[in-house]
Coordinates of C-alpha atoms and ligand atoms in Angstrom, one line a residue:
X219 CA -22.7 -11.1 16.1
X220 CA -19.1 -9.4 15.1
X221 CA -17.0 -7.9 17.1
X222 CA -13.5 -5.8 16.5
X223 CA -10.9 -5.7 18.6
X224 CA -8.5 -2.4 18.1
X225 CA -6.2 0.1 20.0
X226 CA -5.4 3.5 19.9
X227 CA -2.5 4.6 17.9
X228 CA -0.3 6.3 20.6
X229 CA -0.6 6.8 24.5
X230 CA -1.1 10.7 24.2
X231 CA -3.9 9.9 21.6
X232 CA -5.6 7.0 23.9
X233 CA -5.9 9.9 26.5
X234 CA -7.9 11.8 24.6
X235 CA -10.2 9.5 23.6
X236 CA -10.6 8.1 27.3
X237 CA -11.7 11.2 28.2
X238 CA -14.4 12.2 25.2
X239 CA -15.3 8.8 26.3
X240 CA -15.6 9.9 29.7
X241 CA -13.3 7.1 30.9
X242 CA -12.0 9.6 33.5
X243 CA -10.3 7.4 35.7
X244 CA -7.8 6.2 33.1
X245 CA -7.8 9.2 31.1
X246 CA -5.5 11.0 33.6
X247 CA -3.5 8.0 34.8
X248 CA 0.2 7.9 33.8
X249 CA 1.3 4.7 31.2
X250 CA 1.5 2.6 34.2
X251 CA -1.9 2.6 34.9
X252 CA -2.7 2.0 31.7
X253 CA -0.8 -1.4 31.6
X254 CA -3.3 -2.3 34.2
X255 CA -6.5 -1.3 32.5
X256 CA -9.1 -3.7 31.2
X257 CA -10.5 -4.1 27.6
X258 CA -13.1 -1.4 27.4
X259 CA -16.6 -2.7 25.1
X260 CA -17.1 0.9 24.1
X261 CA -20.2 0.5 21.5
X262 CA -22.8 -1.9 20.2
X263 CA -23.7 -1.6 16.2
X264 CA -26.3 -3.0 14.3
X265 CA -25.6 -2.9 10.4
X266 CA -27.6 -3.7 7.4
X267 CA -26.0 -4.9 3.9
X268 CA -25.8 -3.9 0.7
X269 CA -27.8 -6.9 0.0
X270 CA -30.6 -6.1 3.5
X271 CA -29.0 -8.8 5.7
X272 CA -29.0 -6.8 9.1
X273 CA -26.2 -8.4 11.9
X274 CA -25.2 -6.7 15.4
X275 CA -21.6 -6.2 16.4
X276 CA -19.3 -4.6 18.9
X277 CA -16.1 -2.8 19.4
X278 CA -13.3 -3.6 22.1
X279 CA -10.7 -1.3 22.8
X280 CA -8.1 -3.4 24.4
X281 CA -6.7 -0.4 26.4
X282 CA -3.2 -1.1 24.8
X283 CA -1.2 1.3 22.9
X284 CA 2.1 1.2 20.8
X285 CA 4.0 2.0 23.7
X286 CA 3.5 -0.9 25.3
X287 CA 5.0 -2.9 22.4
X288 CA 8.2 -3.4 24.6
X289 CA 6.4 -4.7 27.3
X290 CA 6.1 -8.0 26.4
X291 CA 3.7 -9.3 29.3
X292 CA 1.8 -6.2 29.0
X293 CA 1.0 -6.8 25.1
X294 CA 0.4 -10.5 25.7
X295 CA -2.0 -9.4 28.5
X296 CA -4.0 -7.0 26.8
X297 CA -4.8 -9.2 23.5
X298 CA -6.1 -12.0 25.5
X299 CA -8.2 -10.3 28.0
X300 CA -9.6 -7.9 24.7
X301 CA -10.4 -11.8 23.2
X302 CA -11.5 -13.3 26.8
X303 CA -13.8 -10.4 26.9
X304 CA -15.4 -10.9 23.5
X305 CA -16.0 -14.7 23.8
X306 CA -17.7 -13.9 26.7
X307 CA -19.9 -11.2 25.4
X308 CA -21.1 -14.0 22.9
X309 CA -19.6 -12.9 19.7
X310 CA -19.1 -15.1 16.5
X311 CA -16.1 -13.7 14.9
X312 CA -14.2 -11.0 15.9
X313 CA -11.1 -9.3 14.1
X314 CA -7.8 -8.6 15.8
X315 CA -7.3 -5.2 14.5
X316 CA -3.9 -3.0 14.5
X317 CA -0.7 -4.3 16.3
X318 CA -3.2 -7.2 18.0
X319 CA -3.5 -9.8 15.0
X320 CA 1.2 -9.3 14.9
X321 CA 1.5 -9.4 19.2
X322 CA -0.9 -12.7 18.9
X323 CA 1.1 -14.4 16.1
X324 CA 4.7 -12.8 17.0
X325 CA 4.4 -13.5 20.7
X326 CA 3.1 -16.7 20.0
X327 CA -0.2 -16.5 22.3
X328 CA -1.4 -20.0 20.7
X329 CA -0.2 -21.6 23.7
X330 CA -2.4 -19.1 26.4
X331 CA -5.8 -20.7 25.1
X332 CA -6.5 -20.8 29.3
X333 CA -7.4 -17.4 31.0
X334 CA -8.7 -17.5 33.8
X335 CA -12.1 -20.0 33.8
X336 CA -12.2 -19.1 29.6
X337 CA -11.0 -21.6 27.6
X338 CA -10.5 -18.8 24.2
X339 CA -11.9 -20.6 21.2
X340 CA -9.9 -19.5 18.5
X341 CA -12.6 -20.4 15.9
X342 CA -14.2 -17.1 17.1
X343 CA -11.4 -14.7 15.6
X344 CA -10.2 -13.6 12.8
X345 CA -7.0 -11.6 11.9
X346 CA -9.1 -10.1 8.9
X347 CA -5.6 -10.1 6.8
X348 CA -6.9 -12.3 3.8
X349 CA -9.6 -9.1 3.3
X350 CA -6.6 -6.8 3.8
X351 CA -4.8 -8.3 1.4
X352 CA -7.5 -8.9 -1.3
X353 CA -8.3 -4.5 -1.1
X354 CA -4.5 -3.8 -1.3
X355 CA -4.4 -5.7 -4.2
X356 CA -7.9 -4.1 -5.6
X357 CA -6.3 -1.1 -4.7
X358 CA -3.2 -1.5 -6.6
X359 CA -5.1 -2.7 -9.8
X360 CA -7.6 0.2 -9.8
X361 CA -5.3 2.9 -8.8
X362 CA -2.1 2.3 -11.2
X363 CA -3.7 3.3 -13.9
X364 CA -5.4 6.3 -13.0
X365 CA -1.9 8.2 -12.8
X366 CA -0.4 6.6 -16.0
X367 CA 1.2 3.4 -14.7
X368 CA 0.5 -0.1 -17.3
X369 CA 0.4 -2.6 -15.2
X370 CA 1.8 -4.7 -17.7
X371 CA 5.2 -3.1 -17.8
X372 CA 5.3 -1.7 -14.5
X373 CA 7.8 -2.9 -11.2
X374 CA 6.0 -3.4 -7.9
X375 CA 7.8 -3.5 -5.1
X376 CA 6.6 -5.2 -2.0
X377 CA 8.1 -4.0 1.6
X378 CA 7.6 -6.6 3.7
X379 CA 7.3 -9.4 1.4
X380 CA 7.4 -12.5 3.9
X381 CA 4.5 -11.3 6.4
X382 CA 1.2 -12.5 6.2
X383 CA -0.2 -9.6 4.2
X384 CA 2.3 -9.1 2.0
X385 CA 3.2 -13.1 1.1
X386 CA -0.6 -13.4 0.0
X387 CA 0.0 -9.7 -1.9
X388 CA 3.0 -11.0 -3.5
X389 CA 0.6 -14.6 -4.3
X390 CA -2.0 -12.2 -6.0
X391 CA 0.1 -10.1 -7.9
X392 CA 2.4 -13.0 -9.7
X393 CA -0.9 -15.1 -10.4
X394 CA -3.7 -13.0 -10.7
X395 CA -2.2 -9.5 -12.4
X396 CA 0.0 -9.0 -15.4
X397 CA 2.7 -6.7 -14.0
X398 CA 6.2 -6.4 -15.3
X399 CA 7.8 -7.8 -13.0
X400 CA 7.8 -8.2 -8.6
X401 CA 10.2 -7.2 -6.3
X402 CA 10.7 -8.7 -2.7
X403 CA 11.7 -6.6 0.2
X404 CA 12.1 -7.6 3.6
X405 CA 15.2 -7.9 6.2
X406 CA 15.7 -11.8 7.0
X407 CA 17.0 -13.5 4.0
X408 CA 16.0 -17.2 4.7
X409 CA 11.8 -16.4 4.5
X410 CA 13.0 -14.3 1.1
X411 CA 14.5 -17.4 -0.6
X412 CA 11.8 -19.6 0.6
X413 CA 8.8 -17.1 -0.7
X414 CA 10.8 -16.6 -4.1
X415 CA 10.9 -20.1 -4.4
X416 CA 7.5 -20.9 -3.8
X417 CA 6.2 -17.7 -5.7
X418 CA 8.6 -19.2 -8.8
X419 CA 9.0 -15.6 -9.2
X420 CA 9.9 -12.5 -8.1
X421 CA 13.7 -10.5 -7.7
X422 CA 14.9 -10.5 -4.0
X423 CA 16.3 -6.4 -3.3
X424 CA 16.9 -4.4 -0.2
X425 CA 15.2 -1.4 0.5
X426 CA 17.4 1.1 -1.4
X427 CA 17.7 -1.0 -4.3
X428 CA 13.9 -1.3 -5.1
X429 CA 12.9 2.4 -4.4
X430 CA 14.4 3.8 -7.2
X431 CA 13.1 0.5 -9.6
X432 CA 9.8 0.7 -8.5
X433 CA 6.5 2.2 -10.0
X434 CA 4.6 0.8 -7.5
X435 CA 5.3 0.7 -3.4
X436 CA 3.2 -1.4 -1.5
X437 CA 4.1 -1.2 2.0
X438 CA 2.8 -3.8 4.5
X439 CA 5.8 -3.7 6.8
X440 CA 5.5 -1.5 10.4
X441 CA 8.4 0.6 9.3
X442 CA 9.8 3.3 12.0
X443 CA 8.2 6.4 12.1
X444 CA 11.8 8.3 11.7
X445 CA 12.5 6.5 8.5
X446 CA 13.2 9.2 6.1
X447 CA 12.6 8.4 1.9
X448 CA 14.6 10.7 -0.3
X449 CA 11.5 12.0 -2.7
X450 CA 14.1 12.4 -5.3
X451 CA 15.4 8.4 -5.6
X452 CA 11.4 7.4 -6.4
X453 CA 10.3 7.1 -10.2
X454 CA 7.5 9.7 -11.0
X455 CA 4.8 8.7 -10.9
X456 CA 4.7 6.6 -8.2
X457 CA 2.3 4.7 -6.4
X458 CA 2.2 4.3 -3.0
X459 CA 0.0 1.7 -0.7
X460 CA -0.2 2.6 2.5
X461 CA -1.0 -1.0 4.2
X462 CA 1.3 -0.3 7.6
X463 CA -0.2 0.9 10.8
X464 CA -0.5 3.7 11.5
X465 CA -0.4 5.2 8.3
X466 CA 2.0 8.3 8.1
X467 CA 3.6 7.9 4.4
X468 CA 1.3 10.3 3.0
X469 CA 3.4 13.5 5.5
X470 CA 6.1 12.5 3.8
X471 CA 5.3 12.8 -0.3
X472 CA 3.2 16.5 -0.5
X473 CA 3.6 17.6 -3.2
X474 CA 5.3 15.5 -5.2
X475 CA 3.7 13.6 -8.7
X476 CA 4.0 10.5 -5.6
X477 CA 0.4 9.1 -4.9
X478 CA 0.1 7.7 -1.6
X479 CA -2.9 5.3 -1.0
X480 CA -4.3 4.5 2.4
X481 CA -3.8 0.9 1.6
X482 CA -6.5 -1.7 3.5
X483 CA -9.3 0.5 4.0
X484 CA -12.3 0.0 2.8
X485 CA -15.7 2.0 2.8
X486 CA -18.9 0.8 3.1
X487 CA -22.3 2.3 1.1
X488 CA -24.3 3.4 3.8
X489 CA -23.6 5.2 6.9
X490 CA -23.2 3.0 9.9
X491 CA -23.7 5.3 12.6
X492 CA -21.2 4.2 14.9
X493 CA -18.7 6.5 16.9
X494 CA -15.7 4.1 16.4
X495 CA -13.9 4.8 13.4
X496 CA -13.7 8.5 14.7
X497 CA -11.5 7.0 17.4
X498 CA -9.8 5.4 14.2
X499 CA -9.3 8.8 12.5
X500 CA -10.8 7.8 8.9
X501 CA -11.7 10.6 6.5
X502 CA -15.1 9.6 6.4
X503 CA -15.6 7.7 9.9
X504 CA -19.3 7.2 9.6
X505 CA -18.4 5.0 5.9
X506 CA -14.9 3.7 6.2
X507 CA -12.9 1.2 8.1
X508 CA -9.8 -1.0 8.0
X509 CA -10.3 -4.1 5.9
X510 CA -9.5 -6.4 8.6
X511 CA -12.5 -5.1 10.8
X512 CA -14.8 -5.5 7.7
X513 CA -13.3 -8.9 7.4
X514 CA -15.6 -9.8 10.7
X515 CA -18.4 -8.2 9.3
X516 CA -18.5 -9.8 6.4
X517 CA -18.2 -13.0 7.9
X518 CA -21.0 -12.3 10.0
X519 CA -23.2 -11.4 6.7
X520 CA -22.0 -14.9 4.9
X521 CA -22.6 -16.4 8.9
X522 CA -19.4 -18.2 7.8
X523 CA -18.1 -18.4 12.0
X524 CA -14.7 -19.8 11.4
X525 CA -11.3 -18.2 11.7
X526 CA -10.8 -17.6 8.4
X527 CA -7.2 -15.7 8.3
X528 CA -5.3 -17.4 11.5
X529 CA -1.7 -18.1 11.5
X530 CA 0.9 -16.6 9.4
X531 CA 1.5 -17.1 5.3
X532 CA -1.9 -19.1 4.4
X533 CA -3.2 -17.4 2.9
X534 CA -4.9 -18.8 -0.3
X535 CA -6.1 -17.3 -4.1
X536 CA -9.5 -19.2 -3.2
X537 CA -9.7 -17.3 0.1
X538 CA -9.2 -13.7 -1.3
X539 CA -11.6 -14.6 -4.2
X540 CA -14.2 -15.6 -1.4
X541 CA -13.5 -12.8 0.7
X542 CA -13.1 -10.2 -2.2
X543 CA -16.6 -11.3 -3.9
X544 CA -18.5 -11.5 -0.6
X545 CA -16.7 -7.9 0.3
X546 CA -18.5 -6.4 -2.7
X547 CA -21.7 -7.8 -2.6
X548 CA -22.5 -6.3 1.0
X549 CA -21.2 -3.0 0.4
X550 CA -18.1 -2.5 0.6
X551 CA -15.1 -0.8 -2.0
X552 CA -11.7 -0.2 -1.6
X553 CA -10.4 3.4 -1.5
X554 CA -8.7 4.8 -4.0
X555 CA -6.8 8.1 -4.8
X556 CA -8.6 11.4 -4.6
X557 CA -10.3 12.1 -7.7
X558 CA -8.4 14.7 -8.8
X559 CA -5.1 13.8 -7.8
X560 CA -2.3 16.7 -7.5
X561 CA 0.4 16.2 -9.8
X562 CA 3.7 18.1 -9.9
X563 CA 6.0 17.1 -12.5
Ligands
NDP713 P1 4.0 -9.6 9.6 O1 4.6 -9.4 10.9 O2 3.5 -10.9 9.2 O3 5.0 -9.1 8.4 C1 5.8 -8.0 8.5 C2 6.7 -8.0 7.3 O4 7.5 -6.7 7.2 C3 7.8 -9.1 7.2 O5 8.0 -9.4 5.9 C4 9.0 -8.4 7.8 O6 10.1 -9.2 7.4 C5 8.9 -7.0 7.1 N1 9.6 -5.9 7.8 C6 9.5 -5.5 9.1 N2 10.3 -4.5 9.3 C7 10.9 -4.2 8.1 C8 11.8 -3.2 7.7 N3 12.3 -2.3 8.6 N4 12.2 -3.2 6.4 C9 11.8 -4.1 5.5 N5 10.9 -5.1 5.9 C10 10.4 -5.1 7.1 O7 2.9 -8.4 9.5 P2 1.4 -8.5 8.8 O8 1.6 -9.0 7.4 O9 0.4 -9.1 9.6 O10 1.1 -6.9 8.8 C11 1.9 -6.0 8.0 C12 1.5 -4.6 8.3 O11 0.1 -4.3 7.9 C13 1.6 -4.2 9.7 O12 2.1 -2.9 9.8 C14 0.2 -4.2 10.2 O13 0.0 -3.4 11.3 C15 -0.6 -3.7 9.0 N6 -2.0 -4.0 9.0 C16 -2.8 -3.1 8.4 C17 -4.2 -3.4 8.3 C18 -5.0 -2.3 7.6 O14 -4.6 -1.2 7.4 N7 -6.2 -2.6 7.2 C19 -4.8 -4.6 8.8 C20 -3.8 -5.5 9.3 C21 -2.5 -5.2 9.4 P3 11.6 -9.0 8.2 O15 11.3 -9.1 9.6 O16 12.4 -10.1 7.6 O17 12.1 -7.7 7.8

């Protein structure tokens, strides 16, 4: 059995849902009462592959939104009761989706394995970024070209560089892919030096430098929401991966020769019929996911029960070729750009 762990992506939105849930008691209650809320299992799914291996999973919404961030104890609170809740429900693997996977690894929640009479067996979860990683990087190679880019000559540019995601990105792109040449983005220098030296590759810029270089953006940083990008200092074209959460860089490039990927999300062949990706907001919610969620499910298909991405920066080449192979053989591609993209010169 699989199981996902996820959140809504604001307060005001987590409202809603409560109440098309008919979770009325929460629904109405102020953010205070929502610090206090339990993990919600809010729907059981049975799925068959691409390949007819059928496997039943669930979805856990941990009842903690964005807001909460600053709340430290909060945050802690609601990741491990959302995981207390799906050991005990008996599930295999389960992937800690949104902010969950970064509270668990930033706050440091190794040391909480006790809660309550559960001793949390971390074999049992995944953070699904090694699958995450692998579709960006599908994503990137299938894309690029599509809207006139050579990989070969073209500058990528990697915002957030050092994190888990983008490290194994970074990994990918200097071993596995031909491009022109890599640049590193993040804010702490230290992790910057050490990744360029164990990359053997790769220019170290700040933000404002590598815009205007780059003819590729991969973003897998959880950049501020009021961070404004002058249209005007990007090449064109340009591509743009989406990986953050939430995703809000496509607002911000209409109508510009700028093509903005949702980066991590993949869609499966069939149609699920599950409600939970509407709660997620994908285009096609009966179809598509984030990659870290499919990471469970595909884990579940290859029964491989192990927690396959856990801690931060190890992730492997070997891992994203398993994960990447097993990801297509059951079903499932990475999005790419609309097929008729608008272009503006
Ligand atoms: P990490 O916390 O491991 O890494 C974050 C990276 O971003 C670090 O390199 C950090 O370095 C950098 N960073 C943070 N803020 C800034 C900034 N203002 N400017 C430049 N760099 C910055 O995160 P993960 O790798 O686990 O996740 C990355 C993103 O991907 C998150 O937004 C996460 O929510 C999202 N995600 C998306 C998924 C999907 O869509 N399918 C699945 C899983 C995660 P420094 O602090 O030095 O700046």
């Amino acid at each position: 059995m699989f199981g996902l762990i996820g959140h809504s992506t604001s307060f005001e939105d987590a409202k809603r849902k409560a109440s098309l849930l008919g979770f009325d008691h929460i629904a109405d209650g102020d953010l205070d009462v929502w610090c206090t809320a339990p993990p919600q299992l809010v729907e059981n799914v049975e799925v068959k592959s691409a390949i007819g291996i059928s496997i039943e999973g669930s979805y856990i919404d941990s009842c903690f939104v964005p807001e909460m961030l600053s709340r430290f104890k909060t945050a802690r609170r609601k990741v491990l009761n959302a995981m207390e809740l799906a050991q005990k429900k008996g599930i295999n693997i389960t992937a800690l989706g949104g902010f969950t996977s970064i509270i668990f690894e930033n706050f440091n929640l190794l040391q909480h394995k006790q809660i309550r009479n559960t001793s949390l067996e971390w074999e049992r979860f995944t953070t699904g970024n090694t699958h995450t990683a692998w579709v960006i990087c599908r994503q990137l190679e299938m894309n690029a070209p599509k809207i006139g880019i050579d990989l070969k000559s073209a500058t990528v540019a990697v915002v957030g560089a050092t994190g888990d995601i983008g490290s194994a990105v970074c990994r990918w792109l200097i071993n596995k892919t031909g491009i022109g040449e890599l640049l590193l983005v993040a804010r702490q220098k230290e992790p910057l030096d050490s990744l360029q030296k164990e990359l053997d590759g790769g220019t170290i810029k700040n933000l404002d430098e590598a815009l205007p270089e780059a003819d590729i953006v991969v973003w897998v940083a959880s950049m501020p929401k009021t961070m404004e990008i002058d249209a005007n200092n990007l090449k064109q074209p340009c591509l743009m991966i989406d990986g953050g959460y939430p995703k809000n860089l496509d607002e911000k490039f209409q109508g510009n020769n700028i093509h903005v990927v949702k980066g991590g999300i993949v869609r499966f062949f069939n149609d699920i019929g599950w409600n939970m990706m509407e709660l997620a907001e994908m285009q096609n919610p009966q179809r598509e996911m984030f990659a870290c969620f499919a990471e469970a499910m595909i884990l579940e298909f290859e029964k491989c029960h192990t927690n396959f991405s856990w801690g931060r920066n190890n992730i492997s080449l070997e891992k994203m070729e398993f994960i990447g192979a097993a990801s297509v053989k059951h079903g499932f591609s990475a999005i790419g750009l609309d097929k008729h993209p608008k272009v503006l010169a």
